[in-house]
Amino acid sequence: RIRESTFNIPNCHGLRGLQIVNRFAKTKPEFFALRADGTRHDGSRIIRKDDADGQLCFTNDELKEIVYEDAKAYFTGKPSTSRNISRWSKNFFSGPFFNIMPNDCCYPCQCAKCKPHFSKGYKAGSDFIWQFFVDIANEVKKRNAPGCLTTMAYANYRAIPPFDIPDNLLVML
């Protein structure tokens, strides 16, 4: 009745579960998507409920490293508190699966590095977000962290990318 009689594969908005806003809004504003008005989408201006979770800048390599380190900690059985996360929510992280799907709405960052990708149209923006996923999955694989990453092909990143998706990144269509 609550869908726990089958194997749970989390697949929805997992980056939200990393509590990036709580951990970094004050110290790393560059982790958050830049709005057209020059403010950061860091959870401080809430227009709709999901705004509290912020939106991310997909070109920030330090942020990619944080997500990788969070995944590694989860896969190796470390407590969430070792990463300054209150808990490993089974809505986002369950068994050998770690979800890296962006927060709801997936706001297209307007920073100088992201905007050129999003301004080239839907397919270019979609490929750009897929590159973020693939970079993290490749790093997990390269460093031999056990487990699989998950995401959906959804919203503004539902187009099939022109490059290979690593076998440790499971995609829900």
Coordinates of N, CA, C and O in Angstrom, one line a residue:
R1 N 0.8 -1.2 0.0 CA 0.0 0.0 0.0 C 0.8 1.3 0.0 O 0.4 2.3 -0.5
I2 N 2.0 1.2 0.6 CA 2.9 2.4 0.5 C 4.1 2.1 -0.3 O 5.1 2.7 -0.1
R3 N 4.0 1.2 -1.3 CA 5.0 0.9 -2.3 C 6.3 0.4 -1.7 O 7.3 0.6 -2.2
E4 N 6.2 -0.2 -0.5 CA 7.4 -0.8 0.0 C 7.5 -2.3 -0.1 O 8.3 -2.9 0.6
S5 N 6.6 -2.9 -0.9 CA 6.6 -4.3 -1.0 C 7.5 -4.7 -2.2 O 7.7 -5.9 -2.5
T6 N 8.0 -3.7 -2.9 CA 9.0 -3.9 -4.0 C 10.3 -3.2 -3.7 O 10.3 -2.3 -2.8
F7 N 11.3 -3.4 -4.4 CA 12.6 -2.8 -4.2 C 12.5 -1.3 -4.6 O 12.1 -0.9 -5.7
N8 N 12.9 -0.5 -3.7 CA 12.8 1.0 -3.8 C 14.0 1.5 -4.6 O 15.2 1.3 -4.2
I9 N 13.8 2.1 -5.7 CA 14.8 2.8 -6.5 C 14.4 4.3 -6.5 O 13.5 4.7 -7.3
P10 N 15.1 5.1 -5.7 CA 14.7 6.5 -5.7 C 15.1 7.2 -7.0 O 16.1 6.9 -7.6
N11 N 14.2 8.0 -7.5 CA 14.4 8.6 -8.8 C 13.9 10.1 -8.9 O 13.8 10.6 -10.0
C12 N 13.6 10.8 -7.8 CA 13.0 12.1 -8.0 C 13.7 13.1 -7.1 O 13.6 13.0 -5.8
H13 N 14.2 14.2 -7.7 CA 14.7 15.4 -7.0 C 15.7 15.1 -5.8 O 15.6 15.7 -4.8
G14 N 16.6 14.2 -6.0 CA 17.5 13.7 -5.0 C 18.5 14.8 -4.5 O 18.9 14.8 -3.4
L15 N 18.9 15.7 -5.4 CA 19.8 16.8 -4.9 C 19.2 17.6 -3.8 O 19.9 18.1 -3.0
R16 N 17.9 17.6 -3.7 CA 17.2 18.3 -2.6 C 17.5 17.6 -1.3 O 17.7 18.3 -0.3
G17 N 17.7 16.3 -1.3 CA 18.0 15.6 -0.1 C 19.4 15.8 0.4 O 19.7 15.5 1.6
L18 N 20.3 16.5 -0.4 CA 21.6 16.8 0.1 C 21.6 18.1 0.9 O 22.7 18.6 1.4
Q19 N 20.5 18.8 1.0 CA 20.4 20.0 1.8 C 21.4 21.0 1.5 O 22.0 21.7 2.4
I20 N 21.6 21.3 0.2 CA 22.6 22.2 -0.2 C 22.3 23.6 0.3 O 23.3 24.3 0.7
V21 N 21.1 24.0 0.3 CA 20.7 25.3 0.9 C 21.2 25.5 2.3 O 21.9 26.4 2.7
N22 N 20.8 24.5 3.1 CA 21.2 24.6 4.6 C 22.7 24.6 4.8 O 23.2 25.2 5.7
R23 N 23.4 23.8 3.9 CA 24.8 23.7 4.1 C 25.7 24.8 3.5 O 26.7 25.1 4.0
F24 N 25.2 25.4 2.4 CA 26.1 26.3 1.7 C 25.5 27.7 1.3 O 26.2 28.5 0.7
A25 N 24.2 28.0 1.5 CA 23.7 29.2 1.0 C 24.4 30.4 1.5 O 24.7 31.4 0.8
K26 N 24.9 30.4 2.7 CA 25.6 31.6 3.3 C 27.1 31.6 2.9 O 27.7 32.7 2.8
T27 N 27.7 30.4 2.7 CA 29.1 30.4 2.5 C 29.5 30.2 1.0 O 30.7 30.5 0.7
K28 N 28.7 29.6 0.2 CA 29.0 29.3 -1.2 C 27.9 29.8 -2.1 O 27.3 28.9 -2.8
P29 N 27.6 31.0 -2.2 CA 26.5 31.5 -3.1 C 26.7 31.1 -4.5 O 25.7 30.9 -5.2
E30 N 27.9 30.9 -5.0 CA 28.2 30.5 -6.4 C 27.7 29.1 -6.7 O 27.6 28.7 -7.9
F31 N 27.3 28.3 -5.7 CA 26.7 27.0 -5.9 C 25.3 27.1 -6.5 O 24.7 26.1 -7.0
F32 N 24.7 28.3 -6.3 CA 23.2 28.4 -6.7 C 23.0 29.2 -8.0 O 23.8 30.1 -8.3
A33 N 22.0 28.8 -8.7 CA 21.7 29.4 -10.0 C 21.5 30.9 -9.8 O 20.9 31.4 -8.9
L34 N 22.1 31.6 -10.8 CA 21.9 33.0 -10.9 C 20.6 33.4 -11.6 O 20.4 32.8 -12.7
R35 N 19.8 34.2 -11.0 CA 18.6 34.6 -11.7 C 19.0 35.8 -12.7 O 20.0 36.4 -12.5
A36 N 18.0 36.1 -13.6 CA 18.2 37.2 -14.5 C 18.4 38.5 -13.8 O 19.1 39.4 -14.3
D37 N 17.8 38.6 -12.6 CA 17.9 39.9 -11.9 C 19.2 40.0 -11.1 O 19.4 41.0 -10.3
G38 N 20.1 39.0 -11.1 CA 21.4 39.1 -10.5 C 21.4 38.4 -9.1 O 22.4 38.4 -8.4
T39 N 20.2 38.0 -8.6 CA 20.2 37.3 -7.3 C 20.4 35.8 -7.5 O 20.2 35.3 -8.5
R40 N 20.7 35.2 -6.4 CA 20.9 33.7 -6.4 C 19.7 33.0 -6.0 O 19.0 33.4 -5.1
H41 N 19.5 31.9 -6.6 CA 18.3 31.0 -6.3 C 18.7 30.1 -5.1 O 18.9 28.9 -5.3
D42 N 18.9 30.7 -3.9 CA 19.5 30.0 -2.8 C 18.6 29.7 -1.7 O 19.0 29.5 -0.5
G43 N 17.3 29.7 -2.0 CA 16.3 29.4 -1.0 C 15.8 30.6 -0.1 O 15.0 30.4 0.7
S44 N 16.4 31.7 -0.4 CA 16.1 32.9 0.5 C 14.8 33.6 0.0 O 14.2 34.4 0.7
R45 N 14.5 33.5 -1.3 CA 13.3 34.1 -1.9 C 12.4 33.1 -2.3 O 12.6 32.4 -3.4
I46 N 11.3 32.9 -1.6 CA 10.4 31.8 -1.8 C 9.1 32.3 -2.5 O 8.3 33.0 -1.8
I47 N 8.9 32.0 -3.7 CA 7.7 32.3 -4.5 C 6.8 31.1 -4.5 O 5.6 31.2 -4.3
R48 N 7.4 30.0 -4.8 CA 6.6 28.7 -4.7 C 7.3 27.8 -3.7 O 8.5 28.0 -3.4
K49 N 6.6 26.8 -3.2 CA 7.1 26.0 -2.1 C 8.5 25.4 -2.4 O 9.4 25.4 -1.5
D50 N 8.7 24.9 -3.6 CA 10.0 24.3 -3.9 C 11.2 25.2 -4.0 O 12.3 24.8 -4.0
D51 N 10.9 26.5 -4.0 CA 12.0 27.5 -4.0 C 12.9 27.4 -2.8 O 14.1 27.8 -2.8
A52 N 12.3 26.9 -1.7 CA 13.1 26.8 -0.4 C 14.3 25.9 -0.6 O 15.3 26.0 0.1
D53 N 14.3 24.9 -1.6 CA 15.4 24.0 -1.8 C 16.4 24.6 -2.7 O 17.5 23.9 -2.9
G54 N 16.2 25.8 -3.3 CA 17.1 26.4 -4.2 C 17.2 25.7 -5.5 O 16.6 24.7 -5.8
Q55 N 18.0 26.3 -6.4 CA 18.4 25.8 -7.7 C 19.9 25.9 -7.9 O 20.5 26.8 -7.3
L56 N 20.5 25.0 -8.6 CA 21.9 24.9 -8.7 C 22.5 25.4 -10.0 O 21.9 25.5 -11.0
C57 N 23.8 25.8 -9.8 CA 24.6 26.2 -11.0 C 25.3 25.0 -11.5 O 26.0 24.3 -10.7
F58 N 25.1 24.6 -12.7 CA 25.6 23.3 -13.2 C 27.1 23.4 -13.7 O 27.6 22.4 -14.1
T59 N 27.7 24.5 -13.6 CA 29.1 24.6 -14.1 C 30.1 24.7 -12.9 O 31.3 24.7 -13.1
N60 N 29.6 24.6 -11.7 CA 30.5 24.8 -10.5 C 31.1 23.4 -10.2 O 30.5 22.5 -9.7
D61 N 32.4 23.3 -10.5 CA 33.1 22.1 -10.2 C 33.2 21.7 -8.8 O 33.2 20.5 -8.4
E62 N 33.3 22.7 -7.9 CA 33.4 22.4 -6.5 C 32.1 21.8 -6.0 O 32.1 20.9 -5.2
L63 N 30.9 22.3 -6.6 CA 29.6 21.7 -6.2 C 29.6 20.2 -6.7 O 29.1 19.3 -6.0
K64 N 30.1 19.9 -7.9 CA 30.1 18.6 -8.4 C 30.9 17.7 -7.5 O 30.5 16.5 -7.2
E65 N 32.0 18.2 -7.0 CA 32.9 17.5 -6.0 C 32.1 17.2 -4.7 O 32.2 16.1 -4.2
I66 N 31.3 18.2 -4.2 CA 30.5 18.0 -3.0 C 29.5 16.9 -3.3 O 29.4 16.0 -2.4
V67 N 28.8 16.9 -4.4 CA 27.8 15.8 -4.7 C 28.5 14.5 -4.8 O 28.0 13.5 -4.2
Y68 N 29.7 14.4 -5.4 CA 30.4 13.2 -5.5 C 30.8 12.7 -4.1 O 30.6 11.5 -3.7
E69 N 31.3 13.6 -3.2 CA 31.7 13.2 -1.9 C 30.5 12.8 -1.0 O 30.7 11.8 -0.2
D70 N 29.4 13.4 -1.2 CA 28.2 13.0 -0.5 C 27.8 11.6 -1.0 O 27.5 10.7 -0.1
A71 N 27.8 11.3 -2.3 CA 27.5 10.0 -2.8 C 28.5 8.9 -2.2 O 28.1 7.9 -1.8
K72 N 29.8 9.3 -2.3 CA 30.8 8.3 -1.7 C 30.5 8.0 -0.3 O 30.6 6.9 0.2
A73 N 30.2 9.0 0.5 CA 29.9 8.8 1.9 C 28.7 7.9 2.1 O 28.7 7.0 2.9
Y74 N 27.7 8.1 1.3 CA 26.5 7.3 1.4 C 26.8 5.8 1.0 O 26.5 4.9 1.7
F75 N 27.5 5.7 -0.2 CA 27.8 4.3 -0.7 C 28.7 3.6 0.3 O 28.7 2.3 0.3
T76 N 29.6 4.2 1.0 CA 30.5 3.6 1.9 C 30.0 3.4 3.3 O 30.7 3.1 4.2
G77 N 28.7 3.8 3.5 CA 28.1 3.6 4.8 C 28.4 4.6 5.9 O 28.1 4.4 7.1
K78 N 28.9 5.7 5.5 CA 29.2 6.8 6.5 C 27.9 7.4 6.9 O 26.9 7.5 6.1
P79 N 27.8 7.9 8.1 CA 26.5 8.6 8.5 C 26.4 9.9 7.8 O 27.4 10.6 7.4
S80 N 25.1 10.3 7.6 CA 24.9 11.6 6.9 C 25.5 12.8 7.6 O 25.9 13.7 7.0
T81 N 25.6 12.7 8.9 CA 26.1 13.8 9.7 C 27.6 14.0 9.4 O 28.1 15.1 9.6
S82 N 28.3 13.0 8.8 CA 29.7 13.2 8.4 C 29.8 14.2 7.3 O 30.9 14.7 7.0
R83 N 28.7 14.4 6.6 CA 28.6 15.3 5.5 C 27.8 16.6 5.8 O 27.4 17.3 4.9
N84 N 27.4 16.7 7.1 CA 26.6 17.8 7.5 C 25.2 17.8 6.9 O 24.6 18.8 6.6
I85 N 24.7 16.6 6.7 CA 23.3 16.3 6.2 C 22.6 15.7 7.4 O 23.1 14.8 8.0
S86 N 21.4 16.1 7.6 CA 20.6 15.6 8.8 C 20.3 14.1 8.8 O 20.4 13.5 9.8
R87 N 20.0 13.6 7.6 CA 19.7 12.2 7.4 C 19.8 11.8 6.0 O 19.6 12.6 5.1
W88 N 20.0 10.5 5.7 CA 20.0 10.0 4.4 C 18.5 9.6 4.2 O 18.1 8.5 4.5
S89 N 17.7 10.4 3.6 CA 16.3 10.2 3.3 C 16.1 9.1 2.3 O 16.7 9.1 1.2
K90 N 15.3 8.0 2.7 CA 15.1 6.9 1.7 C 14.3 7.4 0.5 O 14.2 6.7 -0.5
N91 N 13.7 8.6 0.6 CA 13.1 9.1 -0.6 C 14.1 9.4 -1.7 O 13.7 9.4 -2.9
F92 N 15.3 9.7 -1.4 CA 16.4 10.1 -2.3 C 17.5 9.1 -2.4 O 18.2 9.0 -3.4
F93 N 17.8 8.3 -1.3 CA 18.9 7.5 -1.2 C 18.4 6.2 -0.6 O 18.0 6.2 0.6
S94 N 18.6 5.1 -1.3 CA 18.0 3.8 -0.8 C 18.9 2.6 -1.3 O 19.1 2.6 -2.6
G95 N 19.3 1.7 -0.4 CA 20.1 0.6 -0.9 C 21.3 1.1 -1.6 O 22.0 2.0 -1.2
P96 N 21.6 0.5 -2.8 CA 22.8 0.9 -3.6 C 22.5 2.1 -4.5 O 23.2 2.3 -5.5
F97 N 21.4 2.9 -4.2 CA 21.0 3.9 -5.2 C 21.1 5.3 -4.5 O 20.7 5.5 -3.4
F98 N 21.6 6.3 -5.3 CA 21.8 7.6 -4.8 C 21.3 8.5 -5.9 O 21.8 8.6 -7.0
N99 N 20.2 9.3 -5.7 CA 19.6 10.1 -6.7 C 20.2 11.5 -6.8 O 20.4 12.2 -5.8
I100 N 20.5 11.8 -8.1 CA 21.1 13.2 -8.3 C 20.3 14.0 -9.2 O 20.7 15.0 -9.9
M101 N 19.0 13.7 -9.3 CA 18.1 14.6 -10.1 C 18.0 16.0 -9.5 O 17.9 16.1 -8.2
P102 N 18.0 17.0 -10.3 CA 17.9 18.4 -9.8 C 16.6 18.6 -9.0 O 15.6 17.9 -9.2
N103 N 16.6 19.7 -8.3 CA 15.4 20.2 -7.6 C 14.3 20.5 -8.6 O 14.5 20.7 -9.8
D104 N 13.0 20.5 -8.1 CA 11.9 20.7 -9.0 C 12.0 22.0 -9.7 O 12.5 23.0 -9.2
C105 N 11.6 22.1 -10.9 CA 11.7 23.2 -11.9 C 13.0 23.3 -12.6 O 13.0 23.8 -13.7
C106 N 14.1 22.9 -12.0 CA 15.4 23.0 -12.7 C 15.6 24.3 -13.4 O 15.7 24.4 -14.6
Y107 N 15.7 25.3 -12.6 CA 15.9 26.7 -13.1 C 17.1 26.8 -13.9 O 18.2 26.4 -13.5
P108 N 17.1 27.3 -15.1 CA 18.3 27.5 -16.0 C 19.2 28.6 -15.5 O 18.8 29.8 -15.6
C109 N 20.3 28.3 -14.8 CA 21.2 29.3 -14.3 C 21.6 30.3 -15.4 O 21.9 30.0 -16.5
Q110 N 21.6 31.6 -15.0 CA 22.0 32.7 -15.9 C 23.4 33.2 -15.7 O 23.7 34.3 -16.2
C111 N 24.2 32.4 -15.0 CA 25.6 32.9 -14.9 C 26.3 32.9 -16.2 O 25.8 32.3 -17.2
A112 N 27.5 33.5 -16.3 CA 28.2 33.6 -17.6 C 28.6 32.3 -18.2 O 28.8 32.1 -19.4
K113 N 28.8 31.2 -17.3 CA 29.1 29.9 -17.8 C 27.9 29.1 -18.3 O 28.0 28.3 -19.2
C114 N 26.9 29.2 -17.5 CA 25.7 28.4 -17.8 C 24.8 28.9 -18.9 O 24.3 28.2 -19.8
K115 N 24.6 30.3 -18.9 CA 23.7 30.9 -19.8 C 23.9 30.6 -21.3 O 22.9 30.3 -22.0
P116 N 25.2 30.5 -21.8 CA 25.4 30.2 -23.2 C 24.8 28.8 -23.6 O 24.3 28.7 -24.7
H117 N 24.8 27.9 -22.7 CA 24.2 26.6 -23.0 C 22.7 26.6 -23.1 O 22.1 26.1 -24.0
F118 N 22.1 27.3 -22.1 CA 20.6 27.4 -22.1 C 20.1 28.3 -23.2 O 19.0 28.1 -23.7
S119 N 20.9 29.3 -23.6 CA 20.4 30.2 -24.6 C 20.5 29.6 -26.0 O 19.9 30.2 -27.0
K120 N 21.1 28.4 -26.2 CA 21.2 27.8 -27.5 C 20.0 26.9 -27.8 O 19.9 26.2 -28.8
G121 N 19.0 26.9 -26.9 CA 17.8 26.2 -27.2 C 17.6 25.0 -26.3 O 18.6 24.6 -25.5
Y122 N 16.5 24.3 -26.3 CA 16.1 23.2 -25.4 C 17.2 22.1 -25.5 O 17.6 21.6 -24.4
K123 N 17.6 21.6 -26.6 CA 18.5 20.5 -26.7 C 19.8 20.8 -26.1 O 20.4 20.0 -25.4
A124 N 20.3 21.9 -26.4 CA 21.6 22.3 -25.8 C 21.6 22.4 -24.3 O 22.5 21.9 -23.6
G125 N 20.5 23.0 -23.8 CA 20.3 23.0 -22.3 C 20.2 21.6 -21.7 O 20.8 21.4 -20.6
S126 N 19.5 20.8 -22.4 CA 19.3 19.4 -21.9 C 20.6 18.7 -21.9 O 21.0 18.0 -20.9
D127 N 21.4 18.8 -23.0 CA 22.7 18.1 -23.0 C 23.6 18.6 -21.9 O 24.4 17.9 -21.3
F128 N 23.5 19.9 -21.7 CA 24.3 20.6 -20.6 C 24.0 20.0 -19.2 O 25.0 19.6 -18.5
I129 N 22.8 19.8 -18.9 CA 22.4 19.2 -17.6 C 22.9 17.7 -17.6 O 23.4 17.2 -16.6
W130 N 22.7 17.0 -18.7 CA 23.1 15.6 -18.8 C 24.6 15.5 -18.5 O 25.1 14.6 -17.9
Q131 N 25.4 16.5 -19.0 CA 26.8 16.5 -18.8 C 27.2 16.6 -17.3 O 28.1 15.9 -16.8
F132 N 26.4 17.3 -16.6 CA 26.5 17.4 -15.1 C 26.3 16.0 -14.5 O 27.2 15.6 -13.7
F133 N 25.3 15.3 -14.9 CA 25.0 14.0 -14.4 C 26.2 13.0 -14.7 O 26.6 12.3 -13.9
V134 N 26.6 13.0 -16.0 CA 27.6 12.1 -16.5 C 28.9 12.4 -15.8 O 29.6 11.5 -15.4
D135 N 29.3 13.7 -15.6 CA 30.5 14.0 -14.9 C 30.6 13.4 -13.5 O 31.6 12.8 -13.1
I136 N 29.4 13.5 -12.8 CA 29.4 12.9 -11.4 C 29.4 11.4 -11.5 O 30.2 10.8 -10.7
A137 N 28.7 10.8 -12.4 CA 28.7 9.3 -12.5 C 30.1 8.8 -12.9 O 30.5 7.8 -12.3
N138 N 30.8 9.5 -13.8 CA 32.1 9.1 -14.2 C 33.1 9.2 -13.0 O 34.0 8.3 -12.8
E139 N 32.9 10.2 -12.2 CA 33.8 10.4 -11.0 C 33.5 9.3 -10.0 O 34.5 8.7 -9.4
V140 N 32.3 8.9 -9.8 CA 31.9 7.8 -8.9 C 32.6 6.5 -9.4 O 33.2 5.8 -8.6
K141 N 32.5 6.3 -10.6 CA 33.1 5.1 -11.2 C 34.6 5.1 -11.2 O 35.2 4.1 -10.8
K142 N 35.2 6.2 -11.5 CA 36.7 6.4 -11.5 C 37.3 6.1 -10.1 O 38.3 5.5 -10.0
R143 N 36.6 6.6 -9.1 CA 37.1 6.4 -7.7 C 36.6 5.2 -7.1 O 36.7 5.0 -5.9
N144 N 35.9 4.3 -7.8 CA 35.5 3.0 -7.3 C 34.5 3.1 -6.2 O 34.5 2.2 -5.3
A145 N 33.7 4.1 -6.1 CA 32.6 4.1 -5.1 C 31.5 3.2 -5.5 O 31.0 3.2 -6.6
P146 N 31.1 2.3 -4.6 CA 30.1 1.3 -5.0 C 28.7 1.9 -5.1 O 28.4 2.8 -4.3
G147 N 27.9 1.4 -6.0 CA 26.5 1.9 -6.1 C 26.2 2.5 -7.4 O 27.1 2.7 -8.2
C148 N 25.0 2.9 -7.6 CA 24.5 3.5 -8.8 C 23.8 4.8 -8.5 O 23.1 5.0 -7.5
L149 N 24.0 5.7 -9.4 CA 23.3 7.0 -9.3 C 22.0 6.9 -10.1 O 21.9 6.1 -11.0
T150 N 21.0 7.7 -9.8 CA 19.8 7.6 -10.5 C 19.3 9.0 -10.8 O 19.7 10.0 -10.1
T151 N 18.5 9.2 -11.8 CA 17.9 10.4 -12.2 C 16.7 10.1 -13.1 O 16.6 9.0 -13.6
M152 N 15.9 11.1 -13.4 CA 14.9 11.0 -14.5 C 15.4 11.7 -15.7 O 16.2 12.7 -15.6
A153 N 14.9 11.4 -16.8 CA 14.9 12.2 -18.0 C 13.6 13.0 -17.9 O 12.5 12.4 -18.1
Y154 N 13.7 14.3 -17.6 CA 12.5 15.0 -17.2 C 12.6 16.5 -17.5 O 13.7 17.0 -17.6
A155 N 11.5 17.1 -17.7 CA 11.4 18.6 -17.9 C 12.4 19.1 -18.9 O 12.4 18.6 -20.1
N156 N 13.3 20.0 -18.5 CA 14.2 20.6 -19.5 C 15.5 19.8 -19.7 O 16.4 20.3 -20.3
Y157 N 15.5 18.5 -19.3 CA 16.6 17.6 -19.6 C 16.0 16.2 -19.9 O 16.5 15.2 -19.5
R158 N 15.0 16.2 -20.8 CA 14.4 14.9 -21.1 C 14.9 14.4 -22.5 O 14.7 13.3 -22.9
A159 N 15.7 15.2 -23.2 CA 16.2 14.8 -24.5 C 17.4 13.9 -24.3 O 18.2 14.0 -23.4
I160 N 17.5 12.9 -25.2 CA 18.6 11.9 -25.1 C 19.9 12.7 -25.5 O 20.0 13.3 -26.5
P161 N 20.9 12.6 -24.6 CA 22.2 13.3 -25.0 C 22.9 12.6 -26.1 O 22.8 11.4 -26.3
P162 N 23.8 13.4 -26.7 CA 24.6 12.8 -27.8 C 25.8 12.0 -27.4 O 26.7 11.6 -28.2
F163 N 26.0 11.8 -26.1 CA 27.1 11.1 -25.5 C 26.7 9.9 -24.7 O 25.5 9.9 -24.3
D164 N 27.6 9.0 -24.4 CA 27.2 7.8 -23.6 C 26.9 8.2 -22.2 O 27.5 9.1 -21.6
I165 N 25.9 7.5 -21.6 CA 25.6 7.6 -20.2 C 26.2 6.4 -19.5 O 26.1 5.3 -19.9
P166 N 27.1 6.7 -18.5 CA 27.8 5.6 -17.8 C 26.8 4.5 -17.3 O 25.7 4.8 -16.9
D167 N 27.2 3.3 -17.2 CA 26.4 2.2 -16.7 C 26.0 2.3 -15.2 O 25.2 1.6 -14.7
N168 N 26.7 3.2 -14.5 CA 26.3 3.4 -13.1 C 25.3 4.5 -12.9 O 25.1 5.0 -11.8
L169 N 24.8 5.0 -14.0 CA 23.7 6.1 -13.9 C 22.4 5.5 -14.5 O 22.3 5.3 -15.7
L170 N 21.5 5.2 -13.6 CA 20.2 4.6 -14.1 C 19.3 5.8 -14.3 O 19.1 6.7 -13.5
V171 N 18.5 5.7 -15.4 CA 17.6 6.7 -15.9 C 16.2 6.2 -15.9 O 15.9 5.2 -16.5
M172 N 15.3 7.0 -15.3 CA 13.9 6.7 -15.4 C 13.3 7.6 -16.5 O 13.5 8.8 -16.5
L173 N 12.6 6.9 -17.4 CA 11.9 7.7 -18.5 C 10.5 7.9 -18.2 O 9.8 7.0 -17.6

